Short mmCIF file of C-alpha atoms and ligand atoms in Angstrom, two decimals:
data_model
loop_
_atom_site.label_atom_id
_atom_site.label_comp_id
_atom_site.label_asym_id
_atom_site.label_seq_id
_atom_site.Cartn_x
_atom_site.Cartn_y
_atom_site.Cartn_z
CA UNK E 1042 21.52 -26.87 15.97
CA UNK E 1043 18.06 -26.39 14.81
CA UNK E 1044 15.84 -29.36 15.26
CA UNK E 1045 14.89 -30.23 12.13
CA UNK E 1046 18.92 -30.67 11.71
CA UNK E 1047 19.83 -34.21 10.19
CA UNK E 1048 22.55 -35.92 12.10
CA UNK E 1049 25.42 -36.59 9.64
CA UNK E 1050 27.82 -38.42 11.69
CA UNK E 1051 29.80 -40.29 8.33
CA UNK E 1052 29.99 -36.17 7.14
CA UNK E 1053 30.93 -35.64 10.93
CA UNK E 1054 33.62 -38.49 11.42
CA UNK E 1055 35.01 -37.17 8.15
CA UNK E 1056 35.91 -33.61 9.24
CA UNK E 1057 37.10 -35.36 12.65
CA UNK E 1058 39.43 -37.45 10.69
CA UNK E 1059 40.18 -34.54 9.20
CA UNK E 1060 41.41 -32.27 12.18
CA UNK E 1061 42.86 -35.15 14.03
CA UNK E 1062 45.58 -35.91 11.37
CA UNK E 1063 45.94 -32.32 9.03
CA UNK E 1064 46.82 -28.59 9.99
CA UNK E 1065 43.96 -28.16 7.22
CA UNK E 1066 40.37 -29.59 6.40
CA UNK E 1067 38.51 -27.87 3.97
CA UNK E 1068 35.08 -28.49 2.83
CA UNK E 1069 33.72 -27.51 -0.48
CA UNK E 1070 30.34 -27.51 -2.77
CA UNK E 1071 28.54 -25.37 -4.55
CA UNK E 1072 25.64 -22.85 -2.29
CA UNK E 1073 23.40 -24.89 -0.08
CA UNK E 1074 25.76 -27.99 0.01
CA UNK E 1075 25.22 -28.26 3.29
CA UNK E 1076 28.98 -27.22 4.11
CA UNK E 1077 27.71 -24.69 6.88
CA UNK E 1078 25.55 -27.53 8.95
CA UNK E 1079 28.20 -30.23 8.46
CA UNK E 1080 30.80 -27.98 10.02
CA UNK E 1081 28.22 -26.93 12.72
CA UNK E 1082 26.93 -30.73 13.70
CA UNK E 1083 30.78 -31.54 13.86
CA UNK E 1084 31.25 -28.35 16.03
CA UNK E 1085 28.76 -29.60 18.45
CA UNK E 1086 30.06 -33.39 18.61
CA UNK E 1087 33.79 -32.35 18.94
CA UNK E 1088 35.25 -32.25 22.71
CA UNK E 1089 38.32 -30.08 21.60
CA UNK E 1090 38.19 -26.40 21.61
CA UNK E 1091 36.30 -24.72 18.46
CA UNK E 1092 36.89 -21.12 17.45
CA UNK E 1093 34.73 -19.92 14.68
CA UNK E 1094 34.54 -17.47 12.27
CA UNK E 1095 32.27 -16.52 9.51
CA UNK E 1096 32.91 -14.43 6.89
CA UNK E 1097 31.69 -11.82 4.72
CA UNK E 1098 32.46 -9.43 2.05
CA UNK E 1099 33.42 -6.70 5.06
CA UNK E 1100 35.99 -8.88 6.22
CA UNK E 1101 38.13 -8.63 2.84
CA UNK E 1102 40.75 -6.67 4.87
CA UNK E 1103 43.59 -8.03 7.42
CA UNK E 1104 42.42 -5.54 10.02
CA UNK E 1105 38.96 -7.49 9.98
CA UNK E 1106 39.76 -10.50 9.93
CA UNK E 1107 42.39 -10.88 12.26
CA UNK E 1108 40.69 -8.94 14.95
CA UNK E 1109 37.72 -11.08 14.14
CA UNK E 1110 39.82 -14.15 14.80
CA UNK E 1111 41.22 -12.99 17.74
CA UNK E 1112 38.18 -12.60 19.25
CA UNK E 1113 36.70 -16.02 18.33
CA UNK E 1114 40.09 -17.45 19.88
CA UNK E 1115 39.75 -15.58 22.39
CA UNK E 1116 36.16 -16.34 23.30
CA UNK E 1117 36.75 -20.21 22.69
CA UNK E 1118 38.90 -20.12 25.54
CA UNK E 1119 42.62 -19.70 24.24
CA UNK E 1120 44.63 -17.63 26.19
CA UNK E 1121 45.89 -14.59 24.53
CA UNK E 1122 48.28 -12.19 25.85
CA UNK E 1123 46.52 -8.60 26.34
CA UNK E 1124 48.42 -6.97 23.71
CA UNK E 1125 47.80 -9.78 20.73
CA UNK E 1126 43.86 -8.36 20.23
CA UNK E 1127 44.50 -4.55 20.56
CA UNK E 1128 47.75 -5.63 17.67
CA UNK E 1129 44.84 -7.67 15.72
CA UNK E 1130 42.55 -4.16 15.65
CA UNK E 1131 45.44 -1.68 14.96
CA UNK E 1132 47.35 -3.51 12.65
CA UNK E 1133 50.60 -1.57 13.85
CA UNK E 1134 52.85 -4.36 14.40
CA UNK E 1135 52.51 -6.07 10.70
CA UNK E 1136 54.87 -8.94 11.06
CA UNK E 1137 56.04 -9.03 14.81
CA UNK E 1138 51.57 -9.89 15.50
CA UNK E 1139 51.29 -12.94 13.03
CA UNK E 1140 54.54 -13.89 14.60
CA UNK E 1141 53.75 -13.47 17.99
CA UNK E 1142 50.42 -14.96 17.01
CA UNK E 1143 52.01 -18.05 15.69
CA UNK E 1144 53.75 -18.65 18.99
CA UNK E 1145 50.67 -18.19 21.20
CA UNK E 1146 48.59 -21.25 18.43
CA UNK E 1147 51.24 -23.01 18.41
CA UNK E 1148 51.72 -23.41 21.73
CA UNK E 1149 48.14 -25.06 22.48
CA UNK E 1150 47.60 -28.72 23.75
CA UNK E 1151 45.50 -30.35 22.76
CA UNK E 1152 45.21 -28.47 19.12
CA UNK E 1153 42.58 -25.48 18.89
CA UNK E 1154 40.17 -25.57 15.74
CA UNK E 1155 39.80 -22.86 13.90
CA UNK E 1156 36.78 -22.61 11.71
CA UNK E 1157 36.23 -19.99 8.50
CA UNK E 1158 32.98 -20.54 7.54
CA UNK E 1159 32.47 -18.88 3.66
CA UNK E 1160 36.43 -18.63 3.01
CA UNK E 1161 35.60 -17.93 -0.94
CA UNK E 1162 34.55 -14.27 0.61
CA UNK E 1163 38.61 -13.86 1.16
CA UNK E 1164 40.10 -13.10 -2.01
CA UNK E 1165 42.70 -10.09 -0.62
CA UNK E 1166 46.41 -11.76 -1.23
CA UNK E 1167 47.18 -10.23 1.81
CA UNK E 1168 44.89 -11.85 3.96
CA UNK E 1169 45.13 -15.35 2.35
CA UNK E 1170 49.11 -14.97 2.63
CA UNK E 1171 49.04 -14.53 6.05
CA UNK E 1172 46.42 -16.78 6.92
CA UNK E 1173 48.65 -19.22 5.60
CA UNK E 1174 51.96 -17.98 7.12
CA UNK E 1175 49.89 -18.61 10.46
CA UNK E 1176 48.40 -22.17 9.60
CA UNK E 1177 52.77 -23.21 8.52
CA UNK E 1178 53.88 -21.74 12.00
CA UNK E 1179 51.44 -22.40 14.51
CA UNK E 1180 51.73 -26.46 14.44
CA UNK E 1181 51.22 -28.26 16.02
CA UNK E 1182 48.57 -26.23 18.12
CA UNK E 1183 46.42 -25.29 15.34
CA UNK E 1184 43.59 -26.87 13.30
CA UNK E 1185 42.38 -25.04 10.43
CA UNK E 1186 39.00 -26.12 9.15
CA UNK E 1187 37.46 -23.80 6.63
CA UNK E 1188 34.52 -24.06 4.13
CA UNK E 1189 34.50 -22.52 0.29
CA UNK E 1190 32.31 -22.10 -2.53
CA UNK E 1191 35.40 -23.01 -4.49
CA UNK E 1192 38.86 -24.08 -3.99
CA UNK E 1193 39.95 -21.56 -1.36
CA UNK E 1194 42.90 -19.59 -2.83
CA UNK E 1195 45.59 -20.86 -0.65
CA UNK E 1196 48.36 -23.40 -1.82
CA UNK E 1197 46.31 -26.37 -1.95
CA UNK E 1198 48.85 -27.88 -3.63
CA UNK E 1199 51.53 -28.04 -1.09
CA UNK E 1200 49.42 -29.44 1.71
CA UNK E 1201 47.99 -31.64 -0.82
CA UNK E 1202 51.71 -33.16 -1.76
CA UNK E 1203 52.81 -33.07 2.01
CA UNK E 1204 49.40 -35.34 3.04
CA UNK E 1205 48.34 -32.41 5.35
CA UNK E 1206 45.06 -31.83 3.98
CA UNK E 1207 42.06 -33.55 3.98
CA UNK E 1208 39.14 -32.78 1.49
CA UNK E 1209 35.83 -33.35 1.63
CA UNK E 1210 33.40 -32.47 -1.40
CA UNK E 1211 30.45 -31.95 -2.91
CA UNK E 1212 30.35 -35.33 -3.49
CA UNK E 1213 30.71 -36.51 -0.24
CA UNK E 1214 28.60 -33.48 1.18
CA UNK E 1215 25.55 -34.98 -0.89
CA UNK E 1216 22.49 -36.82 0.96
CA UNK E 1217 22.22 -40.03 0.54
CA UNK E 1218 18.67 -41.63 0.09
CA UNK E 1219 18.38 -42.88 3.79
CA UNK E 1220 19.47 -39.14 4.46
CA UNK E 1221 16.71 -37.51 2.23
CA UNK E 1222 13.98 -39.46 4.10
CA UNK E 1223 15.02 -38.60 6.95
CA UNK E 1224 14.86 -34.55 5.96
CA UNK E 1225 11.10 -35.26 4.76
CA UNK E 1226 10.11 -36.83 7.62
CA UNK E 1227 11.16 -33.77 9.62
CA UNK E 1228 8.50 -31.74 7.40
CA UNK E 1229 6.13 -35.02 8.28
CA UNK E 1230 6.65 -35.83 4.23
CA UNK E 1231 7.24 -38.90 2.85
CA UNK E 1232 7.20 -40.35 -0.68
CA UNK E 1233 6.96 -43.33 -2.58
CA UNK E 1234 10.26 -45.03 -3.53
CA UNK E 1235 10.06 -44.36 -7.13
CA UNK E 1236 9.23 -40.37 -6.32
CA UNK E 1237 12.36 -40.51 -3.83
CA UNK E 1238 13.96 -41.55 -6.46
CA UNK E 1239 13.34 -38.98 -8.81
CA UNK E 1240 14.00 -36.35 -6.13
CA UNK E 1241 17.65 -38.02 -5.12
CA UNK E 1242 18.26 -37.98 -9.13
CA UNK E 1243 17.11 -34.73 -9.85
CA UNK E 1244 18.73 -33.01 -6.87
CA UNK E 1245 21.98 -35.17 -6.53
CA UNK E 1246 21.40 -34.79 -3.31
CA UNK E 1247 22.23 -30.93 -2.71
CA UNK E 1248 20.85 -30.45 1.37
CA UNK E 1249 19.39 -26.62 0.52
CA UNK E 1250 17.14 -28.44 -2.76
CA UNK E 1251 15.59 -31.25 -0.58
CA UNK E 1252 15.18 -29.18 1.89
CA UNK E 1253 13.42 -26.23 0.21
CA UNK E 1254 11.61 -29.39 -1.42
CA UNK E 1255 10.52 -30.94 1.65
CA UNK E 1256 9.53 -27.18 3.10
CA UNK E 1257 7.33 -26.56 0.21
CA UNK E 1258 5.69 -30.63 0.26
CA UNK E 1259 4.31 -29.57 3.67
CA UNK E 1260 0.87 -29.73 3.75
CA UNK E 1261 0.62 -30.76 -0.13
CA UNK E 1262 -1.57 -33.44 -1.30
CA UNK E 1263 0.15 -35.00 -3.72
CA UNK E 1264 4.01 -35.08 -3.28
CA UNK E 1265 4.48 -37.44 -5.65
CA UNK E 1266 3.11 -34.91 -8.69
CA UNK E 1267 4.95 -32.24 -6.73
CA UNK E 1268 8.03 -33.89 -7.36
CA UNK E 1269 7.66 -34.43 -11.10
CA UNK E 1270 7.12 -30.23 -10.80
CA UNK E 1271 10.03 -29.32 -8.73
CA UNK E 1272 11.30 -26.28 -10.75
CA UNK E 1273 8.62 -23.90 -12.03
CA UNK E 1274 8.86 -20.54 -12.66
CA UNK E 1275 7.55 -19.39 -8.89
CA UNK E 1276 8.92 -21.77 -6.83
CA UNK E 1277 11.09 -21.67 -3.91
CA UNK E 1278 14.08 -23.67 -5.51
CA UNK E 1279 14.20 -22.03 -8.87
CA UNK E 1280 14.20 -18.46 -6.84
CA UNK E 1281 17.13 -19.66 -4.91
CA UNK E 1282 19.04 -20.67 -7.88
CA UNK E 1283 18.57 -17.73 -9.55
CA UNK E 1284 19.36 -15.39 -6.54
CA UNK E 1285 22.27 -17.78 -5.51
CA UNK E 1286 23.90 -18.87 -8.41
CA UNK E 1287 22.50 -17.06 -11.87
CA UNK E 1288 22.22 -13.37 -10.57
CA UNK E 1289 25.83 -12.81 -9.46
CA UNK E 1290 27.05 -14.13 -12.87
CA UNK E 1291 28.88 -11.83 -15.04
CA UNK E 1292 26.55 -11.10 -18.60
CA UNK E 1293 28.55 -13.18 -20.71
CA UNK E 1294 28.92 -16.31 -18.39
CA UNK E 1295 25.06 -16.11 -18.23
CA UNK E 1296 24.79 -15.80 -21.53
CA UNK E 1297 26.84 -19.17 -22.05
CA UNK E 1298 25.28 -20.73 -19.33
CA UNK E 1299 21.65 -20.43 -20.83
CA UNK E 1300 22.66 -21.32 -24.56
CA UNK E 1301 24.67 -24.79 -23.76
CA UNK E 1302 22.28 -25.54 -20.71
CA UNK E 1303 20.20 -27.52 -23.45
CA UNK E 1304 23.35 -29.84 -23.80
CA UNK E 1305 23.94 -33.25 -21.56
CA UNK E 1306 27.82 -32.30 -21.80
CA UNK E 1307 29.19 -28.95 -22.99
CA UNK E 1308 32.82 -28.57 -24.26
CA UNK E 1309 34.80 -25.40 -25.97
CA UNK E 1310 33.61 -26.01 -29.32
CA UNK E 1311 30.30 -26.67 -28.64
CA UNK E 1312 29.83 -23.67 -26.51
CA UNK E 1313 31.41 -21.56 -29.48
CA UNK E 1314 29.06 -23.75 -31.71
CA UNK E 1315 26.03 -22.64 -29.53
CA UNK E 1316 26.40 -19.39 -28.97
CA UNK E 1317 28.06 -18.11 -32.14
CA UNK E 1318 30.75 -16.66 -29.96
CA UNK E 1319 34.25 -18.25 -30.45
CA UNK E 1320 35.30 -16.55 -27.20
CA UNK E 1321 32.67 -18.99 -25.34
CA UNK E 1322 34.88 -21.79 -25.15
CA UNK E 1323 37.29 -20.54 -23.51
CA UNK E 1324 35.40 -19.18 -20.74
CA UNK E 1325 34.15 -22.75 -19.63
CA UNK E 1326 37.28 -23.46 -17.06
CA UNK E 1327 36.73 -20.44 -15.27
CA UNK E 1328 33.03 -21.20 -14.99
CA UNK E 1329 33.82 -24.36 -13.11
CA UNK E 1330 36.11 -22.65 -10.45
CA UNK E 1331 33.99 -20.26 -10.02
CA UNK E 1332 30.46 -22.24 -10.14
CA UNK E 1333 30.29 -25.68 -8.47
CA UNK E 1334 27.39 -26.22 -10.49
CA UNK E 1335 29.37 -26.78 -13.37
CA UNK E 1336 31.31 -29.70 -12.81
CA UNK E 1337 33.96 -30.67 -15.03
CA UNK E 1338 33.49 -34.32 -16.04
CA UNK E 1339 37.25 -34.66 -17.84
CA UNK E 1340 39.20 -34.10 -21.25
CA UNK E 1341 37.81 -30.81 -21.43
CA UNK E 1342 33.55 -31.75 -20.78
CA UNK E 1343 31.79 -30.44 -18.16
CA UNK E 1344 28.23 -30.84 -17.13
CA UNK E 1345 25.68 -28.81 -14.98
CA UNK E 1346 23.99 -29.84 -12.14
CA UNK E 1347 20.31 -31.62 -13.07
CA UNK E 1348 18.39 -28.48 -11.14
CA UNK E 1349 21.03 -25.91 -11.84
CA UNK E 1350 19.99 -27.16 -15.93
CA UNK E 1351 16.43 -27.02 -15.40
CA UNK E 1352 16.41 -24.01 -14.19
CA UNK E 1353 18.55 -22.22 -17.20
CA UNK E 1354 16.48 -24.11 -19.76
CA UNK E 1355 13.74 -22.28 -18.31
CA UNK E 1356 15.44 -19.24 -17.99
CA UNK E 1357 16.17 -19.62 -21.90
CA UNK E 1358 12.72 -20.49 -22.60
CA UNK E 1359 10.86 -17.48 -21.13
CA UNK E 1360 13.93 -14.80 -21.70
CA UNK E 1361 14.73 -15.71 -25.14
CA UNK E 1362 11.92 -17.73 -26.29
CA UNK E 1363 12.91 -16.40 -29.97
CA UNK E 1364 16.03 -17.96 -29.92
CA UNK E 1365 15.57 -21.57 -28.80
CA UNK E 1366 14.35 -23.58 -32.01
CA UNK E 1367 18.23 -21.08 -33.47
CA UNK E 1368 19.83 -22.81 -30.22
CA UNK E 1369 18.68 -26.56 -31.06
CA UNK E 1370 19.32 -26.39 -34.96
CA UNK E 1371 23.27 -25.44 -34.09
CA UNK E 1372 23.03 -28.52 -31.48
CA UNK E 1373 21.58 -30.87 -34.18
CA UNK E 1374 24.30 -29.46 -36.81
CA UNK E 1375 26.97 -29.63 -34.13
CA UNK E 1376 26.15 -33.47 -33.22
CA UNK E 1377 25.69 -34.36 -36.71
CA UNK E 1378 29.32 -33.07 -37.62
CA UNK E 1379 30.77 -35.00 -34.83
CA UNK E 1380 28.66 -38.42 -35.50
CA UNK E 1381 26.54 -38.27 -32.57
CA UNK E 1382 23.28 -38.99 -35.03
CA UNK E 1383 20.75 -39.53 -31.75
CA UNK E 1384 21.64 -36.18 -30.77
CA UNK E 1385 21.49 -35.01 -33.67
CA UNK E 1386 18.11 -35.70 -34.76
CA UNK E 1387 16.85 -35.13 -31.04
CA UNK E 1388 18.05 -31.76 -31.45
CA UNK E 1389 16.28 -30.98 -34.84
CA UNK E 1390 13.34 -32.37 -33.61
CA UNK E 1391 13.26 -29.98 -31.11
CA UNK E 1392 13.69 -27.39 -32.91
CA UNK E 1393 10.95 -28.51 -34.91
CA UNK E 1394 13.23 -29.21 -38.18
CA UNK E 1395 11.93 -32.04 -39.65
CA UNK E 1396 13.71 -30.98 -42.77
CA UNK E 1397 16.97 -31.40 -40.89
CA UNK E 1398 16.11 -34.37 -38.59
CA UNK E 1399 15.21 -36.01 -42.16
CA UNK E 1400 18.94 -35.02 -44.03
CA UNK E 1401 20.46 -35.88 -40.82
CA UNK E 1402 18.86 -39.83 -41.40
CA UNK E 1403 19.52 -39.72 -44.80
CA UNK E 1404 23.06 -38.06 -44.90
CA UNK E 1405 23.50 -41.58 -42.37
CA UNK E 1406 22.02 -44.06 -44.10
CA UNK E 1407 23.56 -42.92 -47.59
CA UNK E 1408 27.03 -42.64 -45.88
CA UNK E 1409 26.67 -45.88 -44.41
CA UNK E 1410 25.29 -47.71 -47.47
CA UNK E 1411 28.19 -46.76 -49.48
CA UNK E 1412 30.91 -47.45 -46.76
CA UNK E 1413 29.23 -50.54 -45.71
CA UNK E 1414 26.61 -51.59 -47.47
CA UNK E 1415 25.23 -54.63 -45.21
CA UNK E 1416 24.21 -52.03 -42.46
CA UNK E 1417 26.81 -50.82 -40.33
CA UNK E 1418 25.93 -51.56 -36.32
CA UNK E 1419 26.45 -48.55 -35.21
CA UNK E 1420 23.33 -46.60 -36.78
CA UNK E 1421 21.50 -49.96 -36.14
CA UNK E 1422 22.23 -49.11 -32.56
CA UNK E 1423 21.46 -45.47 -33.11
CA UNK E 1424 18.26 -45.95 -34.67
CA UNK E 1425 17.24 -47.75 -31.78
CA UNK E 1426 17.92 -44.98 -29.48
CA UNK E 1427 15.85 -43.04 -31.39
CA UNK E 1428 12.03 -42.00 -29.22
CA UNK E 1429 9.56 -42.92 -30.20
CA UNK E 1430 5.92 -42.78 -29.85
CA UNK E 1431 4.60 -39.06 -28.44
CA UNK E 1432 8.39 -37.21 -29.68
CA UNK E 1433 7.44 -38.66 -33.17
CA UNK E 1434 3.78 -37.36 -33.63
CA UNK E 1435 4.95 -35.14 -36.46
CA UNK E 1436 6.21 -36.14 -39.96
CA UNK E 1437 8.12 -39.22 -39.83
CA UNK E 1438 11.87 -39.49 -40.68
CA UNK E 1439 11.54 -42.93 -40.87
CA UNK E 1440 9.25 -42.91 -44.22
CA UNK E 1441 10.98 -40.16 -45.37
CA UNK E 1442 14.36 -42.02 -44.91
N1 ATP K 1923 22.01 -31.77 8.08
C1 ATP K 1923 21.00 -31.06 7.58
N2 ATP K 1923 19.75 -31.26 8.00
C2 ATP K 1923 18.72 -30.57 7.48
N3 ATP K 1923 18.86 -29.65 6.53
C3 ATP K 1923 20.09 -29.40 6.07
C4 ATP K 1923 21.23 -30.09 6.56
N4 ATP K 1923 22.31 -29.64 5.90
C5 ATP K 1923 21.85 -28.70 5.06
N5 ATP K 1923 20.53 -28.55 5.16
C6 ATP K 1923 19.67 -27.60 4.43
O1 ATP K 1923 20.40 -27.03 3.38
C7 ATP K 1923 20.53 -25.62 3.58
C8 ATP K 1923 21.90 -25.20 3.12
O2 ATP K 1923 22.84 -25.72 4.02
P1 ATP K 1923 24.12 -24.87 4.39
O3 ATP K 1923 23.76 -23.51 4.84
O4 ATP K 1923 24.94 -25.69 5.31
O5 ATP K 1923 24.79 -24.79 2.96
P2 ATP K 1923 26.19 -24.18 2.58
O6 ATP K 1923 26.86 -25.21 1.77
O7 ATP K 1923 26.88 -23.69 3.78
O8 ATP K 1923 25.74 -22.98 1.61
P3 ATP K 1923 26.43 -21.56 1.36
O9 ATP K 1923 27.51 -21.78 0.35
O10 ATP K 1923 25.33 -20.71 0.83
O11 ATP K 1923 26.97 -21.07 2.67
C9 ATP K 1923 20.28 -25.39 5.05
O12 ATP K 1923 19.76 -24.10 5.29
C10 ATP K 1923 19.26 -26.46 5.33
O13 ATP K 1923 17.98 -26.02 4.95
MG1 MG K 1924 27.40 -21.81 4.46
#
């Protein structure tokens, strides 16, 4: 482990946990969760045997793989019988190798760990099918600990229901404040509590945004402003985002992403709403398994991470600068049709239609005068949401209204 490693021993007595009492332990998050390191700190601290394995987009094949795995058995100490690695590299014996295979995992005491780092490479049927025929028939000598972008494409379901699998998240993955501070005083960085508390909240803790944070506080002189400009068009976290996560997007996912990233919460209709494309909707559940930057938040909402946001606003800002005040007028009509009047007006505002921020109030305080004319609570409580001060320079809805 690299020194400026954090020890994570709750993330560490999870996966533990994990091998001691499932056949499989995966570990999940979006890029830079910190899924590699956890796995690799737990590595270090475990006294069983480790095998380990890390994938990419070359080892799509069973030939690869297996003869990969083989040799990372092999090396970790298992015995293997001479003919299982030359099988692994030929392929010739199909069946009678993930058999024989089996037997030789299965046989192991105490329980060898197996670890696929980057298993959301593997996406062959083949591969996944037999991975799986492997982890079912080589208990109870094997431990299968493997790490994903997304859900890994084996049936989850079935360990799930038969309490053989043990999860650990995003969620969990996430520094914690005490965490944080310790990453920034490994770059000799440390903040005030209120800026450490903007940095947890705008990077939720994700380990690869505090750290390229922390890398690029080094030798600043004030971190605290530094904070309050974490994501500007040049620096280190919005090029990882964009290399990471945007870039390998397909066009019309990107496209969605940027229009509904200037939404809190994005749903079907909205994102048809936003974009003009009634296809957008649908698109939205997909973007979740395949992005765990979009996280879905229930009955059909789903929400993107606070950086992951920031960073397409931008991206909408400079690439289709014409297009924003288009974007924020559907948001404002869109919240006004479904009685979210805050919104609403917030929206027009920021599109700089005062005309509409102004029918918006009125359309309210009409409706509301003829349904209840002693002043209905609700828009009392809305008009105190409302901003104030510097977001209402301009003309003034209130006098209007
Ligand atoms: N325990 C830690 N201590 C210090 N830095 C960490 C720690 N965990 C993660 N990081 C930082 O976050 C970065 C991303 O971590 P890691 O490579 O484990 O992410 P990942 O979830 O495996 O990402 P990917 O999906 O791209 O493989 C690391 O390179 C490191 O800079
Ligand atoms: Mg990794």
């Amino acid at each position: 482990m690299p020194d400026w490693a954090v020890p994570r021993p709750r993330i560490t007595k999870l996966i533990a946990e994990g091998t001691q009492r499932c056949p499989l332990t995966i570990v999940t998050g979006p890029p830079g969760a910190g899924k590699t390191m956890a796995l690799a700190l737990w590595a270090a601290a475990e006294p069983g045997t480790v095998a380990w394995i890390s994938m990419d987009d070359f080892d799509n094949q069973p030939g690869a793989f297996w003869s990969y795995a083989v040799a990372a058995l092999g090396r970790s100490g298992v015995a293997l019988p001479a003919g299982l690695s030359a099988a692994s590299r030929r392929r010739a014996s199909g069946h009678m190798f993930l058999l024989q295979l089996a037997s030789v995992l299965a046989a192991q005491s105490p329980p060898v760990s197996l670890v696929v780092d980057d298993l959301h490479v593997l996406t062959k049927l083949t591969v996944l099918t037999e991975l799986d025929f492997i982890l079912r028939n080589a208990q109870p000598g094997l431990r299968m600990v493997v790490s994903s972008r997304v859900d890994p494409l084996l049936p989850l379901h079935r360990y799930r229901l038969a309490g053989e699998l043990t999860e650990i998240r995003a969620s969990d993955l996430a520094f914690s404040t005490v965490e944080a501070r310790l990453l920034l005083a490994q770059h000799g960085s440390a903040l005030s509590a209120d800026s450490l508390g903007r940095l947890m909240r705008r990077t939720e803790g994700w380990a690869a945004g505090l750290r390229l944070a922390a890398m690029s506080m080094d030798g600043c002189s004030d971190p605290d402003q530094f904070v309050k400009e974490l994501i500007t068009e040049d620096s280190a976290l919005t090029g990882y985002l964009v290399e990471e996560v945007l870039k390998g997007a397909p066009p019309q996912v990107r496209e969605v992403l940027l229009t509904t990233s200037i939404l809190e919460h994005v749903n079907a209709e909205a994102a048809s709403e936003l974009t003009g494309d009634e296809r957008a909707g649908a698109i939205l559940p997909a973007m979740a398994r395949a992005n765990a930057f979009v996280q879905p938040t229930g009955y059909g909402w789903y929400r993107y991470h606070t950086l992951f946001a920031e960073v397409l606003r931008l991206k909408l800002r400079r690439e289709y600068a014409d297009r924003v005040a288009t974007v924020h007028r559907r948001a404002a009509r869109w919240y006004e049709r479904n009685g979210m009047l805050t919104a609403a007006v917030q929206h027009a505002t920021q599109a700089g239609d005062w005309q509409l921020a102004a029918t918006v109030v009125i359309d309210a305080l009409a409706i509301s005068e003829i349904i209840e004319p002693r002043s209905s609570p609700s828009l009392a409580d809305e008009f105190r949401c409302m901003p104030r001060g510097e977001a209402w320079a301009g003309p003034q809805p209130y006098l209007v209204a």
